[in-house]
Coordinates of C-alpha atoms and ligand atoms in Angstrom, one line a residue:
X78 CA 6.6 -21.3 -12.8
X79 CA 6.7 -23.1 -9.0
X80 CA 3.6 -24.8 -7.8
X81 CA 2.4 -23.8 -4.7
X82 CA 2.6 -27.7 -3.8
X83 CA 6.3 -27.9 -4.5
X84 CA 7.5 -25.1 -2.5
X85 CA 10.1 -26.2 0.2
X86 CA 10.2 -23.0 2.4
X87 CA 7.1 -22.8 4.6
X88 CA 5.1 -19.4 4.4
X89 CA 5.6 -18.5 8.2
X90 CA 9.3 -19.0 7.6
X91 CA 8.8 -16.9 4.6
X92 CA 7.0 -14.4 6.5
X93 CA 9.3 -13.9 9.4
X94 CA 12.4 -13.8 7.5
X95 CA 10.8 -10.7 5.3
X96 CA 10.0 -9.1 8.6
X97 CA 13.7 -7.7 9.0
X98 CA 13.1 -5.6 5.5
X99 CA 12.6 -2.3 6.6
X100 CA 9.8 -0.6 4.8
X101 CA 7.3 2.4 4.5
X102 CA 3.9 2.0 4.7
X103 CA 0.9 3.3 2.6
X104 CA -2.3 3.6 2.4
X105 CA -3.9 3.1 -1.3
X106 CA -7.1 3.9 -2.4
X107 CA -9.8 3.9 -5.0
X108 CA -13.6 4.0 -5.4
X109 CA -15.4 1.0 -4.3
X110 CA -18.0 -1.2 -6.3
X111 CA -20.7 0.7 -4.8
X112 CA -19.5 4.2 -5.5
X113 CA -17.8 4.7 -2.2
X114 CA -14.4 5.0 -1.1
X115 CA -12.3 1.6 -0.2
X116 CA -8.6 1.0 0.7
X117 CA -6.0 -0.6 2.9
X118 CA -2.3 -0.8 4.0
X119 CA 0.3 -1.9 2.2
X120 CA 4.1 -2.4 2.9
X121 CA 4.8 -4.4 -0.9
X122 CA 4.7 -0.7 -2.1
X123 CA 8.2 0.5 -4.3
X124 CA 9.0 2.7 -6.9
X125 CA 9.2 0.9 -10.1
X126 CA 10.2 2.9 -12.9
X127 CA 11.4 6.8 -13.4
X128 CA 10.5 7.2 -17.3
X129 CA 7.5 6.8 -17.1
X130 CA 7.3 7.5 -13.2
X131 CA 5.5 4.1 -12.3
X132 CA 4.9 2.4 -8.9
X133 CA 4.4 -1.3 -8.3
X134 CA 2.6 -3.1 -5.3
X135 CA 1.1 -6.2 -4.4
X136 CA -2.6 -7.1 -3.0
X137 CA -3.7 -10.0 -1.3
X138 CA -6.6 -11.4 -3.2
X139 CA -8.5 -11.9 -0.3
X140 CA -8.9 -8.2 1.0
X141 CA -12.3 -6.7 0.1
X142 CA -10.2 -4.0 -1.3
X143 CA -8.5 -6.1 -4.5
X144 CA -11.6 -6.4 -6.5
X145 CA -12.2 -3.0 -7.2
X146 CA -8.7 -1.4 -6.8
X147 CA -7.8 -3.7 -9.9
X148 CA -11.0 -3.0 -11.3
X149 CA -10.2 1.2 -10.6
X150 CA -8.7 2.7 -13.9
X151 CA -7.2 5.3 -11.4
X152 CA -5.9 4.8 -7.6
X153 CA -4.1 6.9 -5.2
X154 CA -1.2 6.0 -3.0
X155 CA -0.6 8.2 0.7
X156 CA 2.6 7.2 2.0
X157 CA 2.3 7.7 5.8
X158 CA 4.1 10.1 8.4
X159 CA 5.4 9.1 11.4
X160 CA 2.3 10.7 13.3
X161 CA 0.1 8.2 11.3
X162 CA -0.2 4.8 13.2
X163 CA -4.0 5.8 14.2
X164 CA -4.4 5.6 10.2
X165 CA -2.4 2.5 9.5
X166 CA -4.2 0.1 12.1
X167 CA -7.7 1.6 10.6
X168 CA -6.6 0.7 6.9
X169 CA -5.0 -2.4 8.0
X170 CA -8.2 -3.6 9.4
X171 CA -10.7 -5.7 8.1
X172 CA -13.8 -4.7 9.6
X173 CA -15.6 -1.5 9.9
X174 CA -16.1 1.4 7.5
X175 CA -11.7 2.8 7.2
X176 CA -13.1 6.0 6.0
X177 CA -15.5 6.9 9.2
X178 CA -13.0 8.6 10.9
X179 CA -10.4 10.1 8.4
X180 CA -10.6 13.5 6.7
X181 CA -10.8 12.8 3.0
X182 CA -11.9 14.0 -0.5
X183 CA -12.3 13.0 -3.8
X184 CA -9.5 13.6 -6.1
X185 CA -11.6 12.9 -9.3
X186 CA -12.2 9.5 -8.8
X187 CA -9.7 9.0 -6.4
X188 CA -10.2 9.3 -2.3
X189 CA -7.6 11.1 -1.0
X190 CA -6.7 11.2 2.2
X191 CA -5.9 15.2 3.8
X192 CA -2.7 14.4 5.7
X193 CA -0.2 12.0 3.9
X194 CA 3.9 12.2 3.6
X195 CA 3.3 11.9 0.0
X196 CA 0.5 11.4 -2.6
X197 CA 0.6 9.9 -5.8
X198 CA -2.7 9.5 -8.1
X199 CA -2.1 6.2 -10.8
X200 CA -3.4 5.3 -13.8
X201 CA -3.6 1.5 -13.9
X202 CA -1.0 0.3 -16.0
X203 CA -0.8 -3.3 -15.4
X204 CA -2.1 -6.1 -13.9
X205 CA 0.2 -9.2 -13.0
X206 CA -1.5 -12.2 -11.3
X207 CA 0.7 -14.4 -9.2
X208 CA 0.4 -16.9 -6.3
X209 CA -2.4 -15.5 -3.7
X210 CA -1.5 -11.8 -4.6
X211 CA -1.8 -9.3 -7.9
X212 CA 0.8 -7.0 -8.5
X213 CA -0.4 -3.6 -9.4
X214 CA 1.7 -1.3 -11.7
X215 CA 0.5 2.2 -12.0
X216 CA 1.5 5.1 -13.8
X217 CA 1.9 8.1 -12.0
X218 CA 0.3 11.6 -12.7
X219 CA 0.2 13.8 -9.6
X220 CA 3.0 13.3 -7.0
X221 CA 2.8 15.7 -4.5
X222 CA 5.4 15.7 -1.0
X223 CA 5.3 17.3 2.5
X224 CA 8.0 17.5 5.1
X225 CA 8.6 15.0 7.9
X226 CA 9.5 11.2 8.7
X227 CA 7.8 8.1 7.7
X228 CA 6.2 5.5 9.5
X229 CA 8.6 2.3 9.3
X230 CA 7.3 -1.3 9.1
X231 CA 10.3 -3.6 10.6
X232 CA 10.0 -6.8 12.4
X233 CA 6.1 -6.8 12.4
X234 CA 5.8 -3.1 14.4
X235 CA 4.8 0.0 13.3
X236 CA 6.5 2.4 16.3
X237 CA 9.9 2.6 15.3
X238 CA 11.2 6.0 15.0
X239 CA 13.8 7.0 12.8
X240 CA 16.9 9.1 13.8
X241 CA 19.1 10.6 11.5
X242 CA 22.6 11.2 12.0
X243 CA 23.3 15.2 11.8
X244 CA 24.5 16.0 8.1
X245 CA 26.8 18.8 7.3
Ligands
LIG343 C1 2.2 -3.0 8.1 C2 1.6 -4.1 7.5 C3 1.7 -4.2 5.7 C4 0.5 -4.5 5.2 N1 0.8 -4.7 3.7 C5 0.2 -5.5 2.8 C6 0.5 -5.2 1.5 O1 1.3 -5.2 0.7 N2 -1.0 -5.9 0.5 C7 -1.7 -6.0 0.8 O2 -2.5 -6.7 0.0 N3 -2.0 -6.2 2.2 C8 -1.2 -5.8 3.1 N4 -1.5 -5.7 4.4 C9 -2.9 -6.5 5.1 C10 -4.0 -5.2 4.6 O3 -3.8 -4.3 5.0 C11 -5.5 -5.8 5.7 O4 -5.7 -7.3 4.9 C12 -6.0 -4.9 5.1 O5 -7.5 -5.5 6.0 C13 -7.1 -5.6 4.0 O6 -8.2 -4.7 4.4 P1 -9.4 -5.2 3.0 O7 -10.0 -6.3 3.2 O8 -10.9 -3.7 3.8 O9 -9.4 -4.3 1.6 C14 -0.7 -5.2 5.0 C15 -0.9 -5.0 6.5 C16 -0.3 -4.2 7.5 C17 -0.5 -4.3 9.1

């Protein structure tokens, strides 16, 4: 494994380069350590395996949600739709009570936002520690999708508009 002291690439150079990777964004939620909900915005989410259906995401260990999220047996993933810029900003914030302005309810032990393009309920399958993030792999136990366009993150902005060409 490469020691962080040995890295020849500056973190900012790396972040700049990776800002050219267009992605969707998702709010990941779990029960907090004191019983209330916790959650954060992520762009590191990807589909991992189809058998079993599973997802992979990376969580910054400095985030307040990291400890409760990695401790939770179940967590929720909400892929955001194009109209959810405000929810994205709320869950990317390091201040305040993120759920205060949201419509949400408990889906068993998982805080579920009322509005999302896709909702996945996941069972924690594996946690891998590397660098300043932890990789969380979850097996998907519920999968619900709604029609709509995704909120797109590209070049450090979330206000991109997807225009699909007309298809026959
Ligand atoms: C577009 C975008 C994508 C992000 N992706 C991730 C991510 O994949 N993993 C992560 O840990 N933080 C990510 N963050 C940062 C967290 O959303 C942010 O640090 C959040 O405030 C953490 O909240 P918490 O401290 O309440 O847990 C992202 C932020 C933005 C704006």
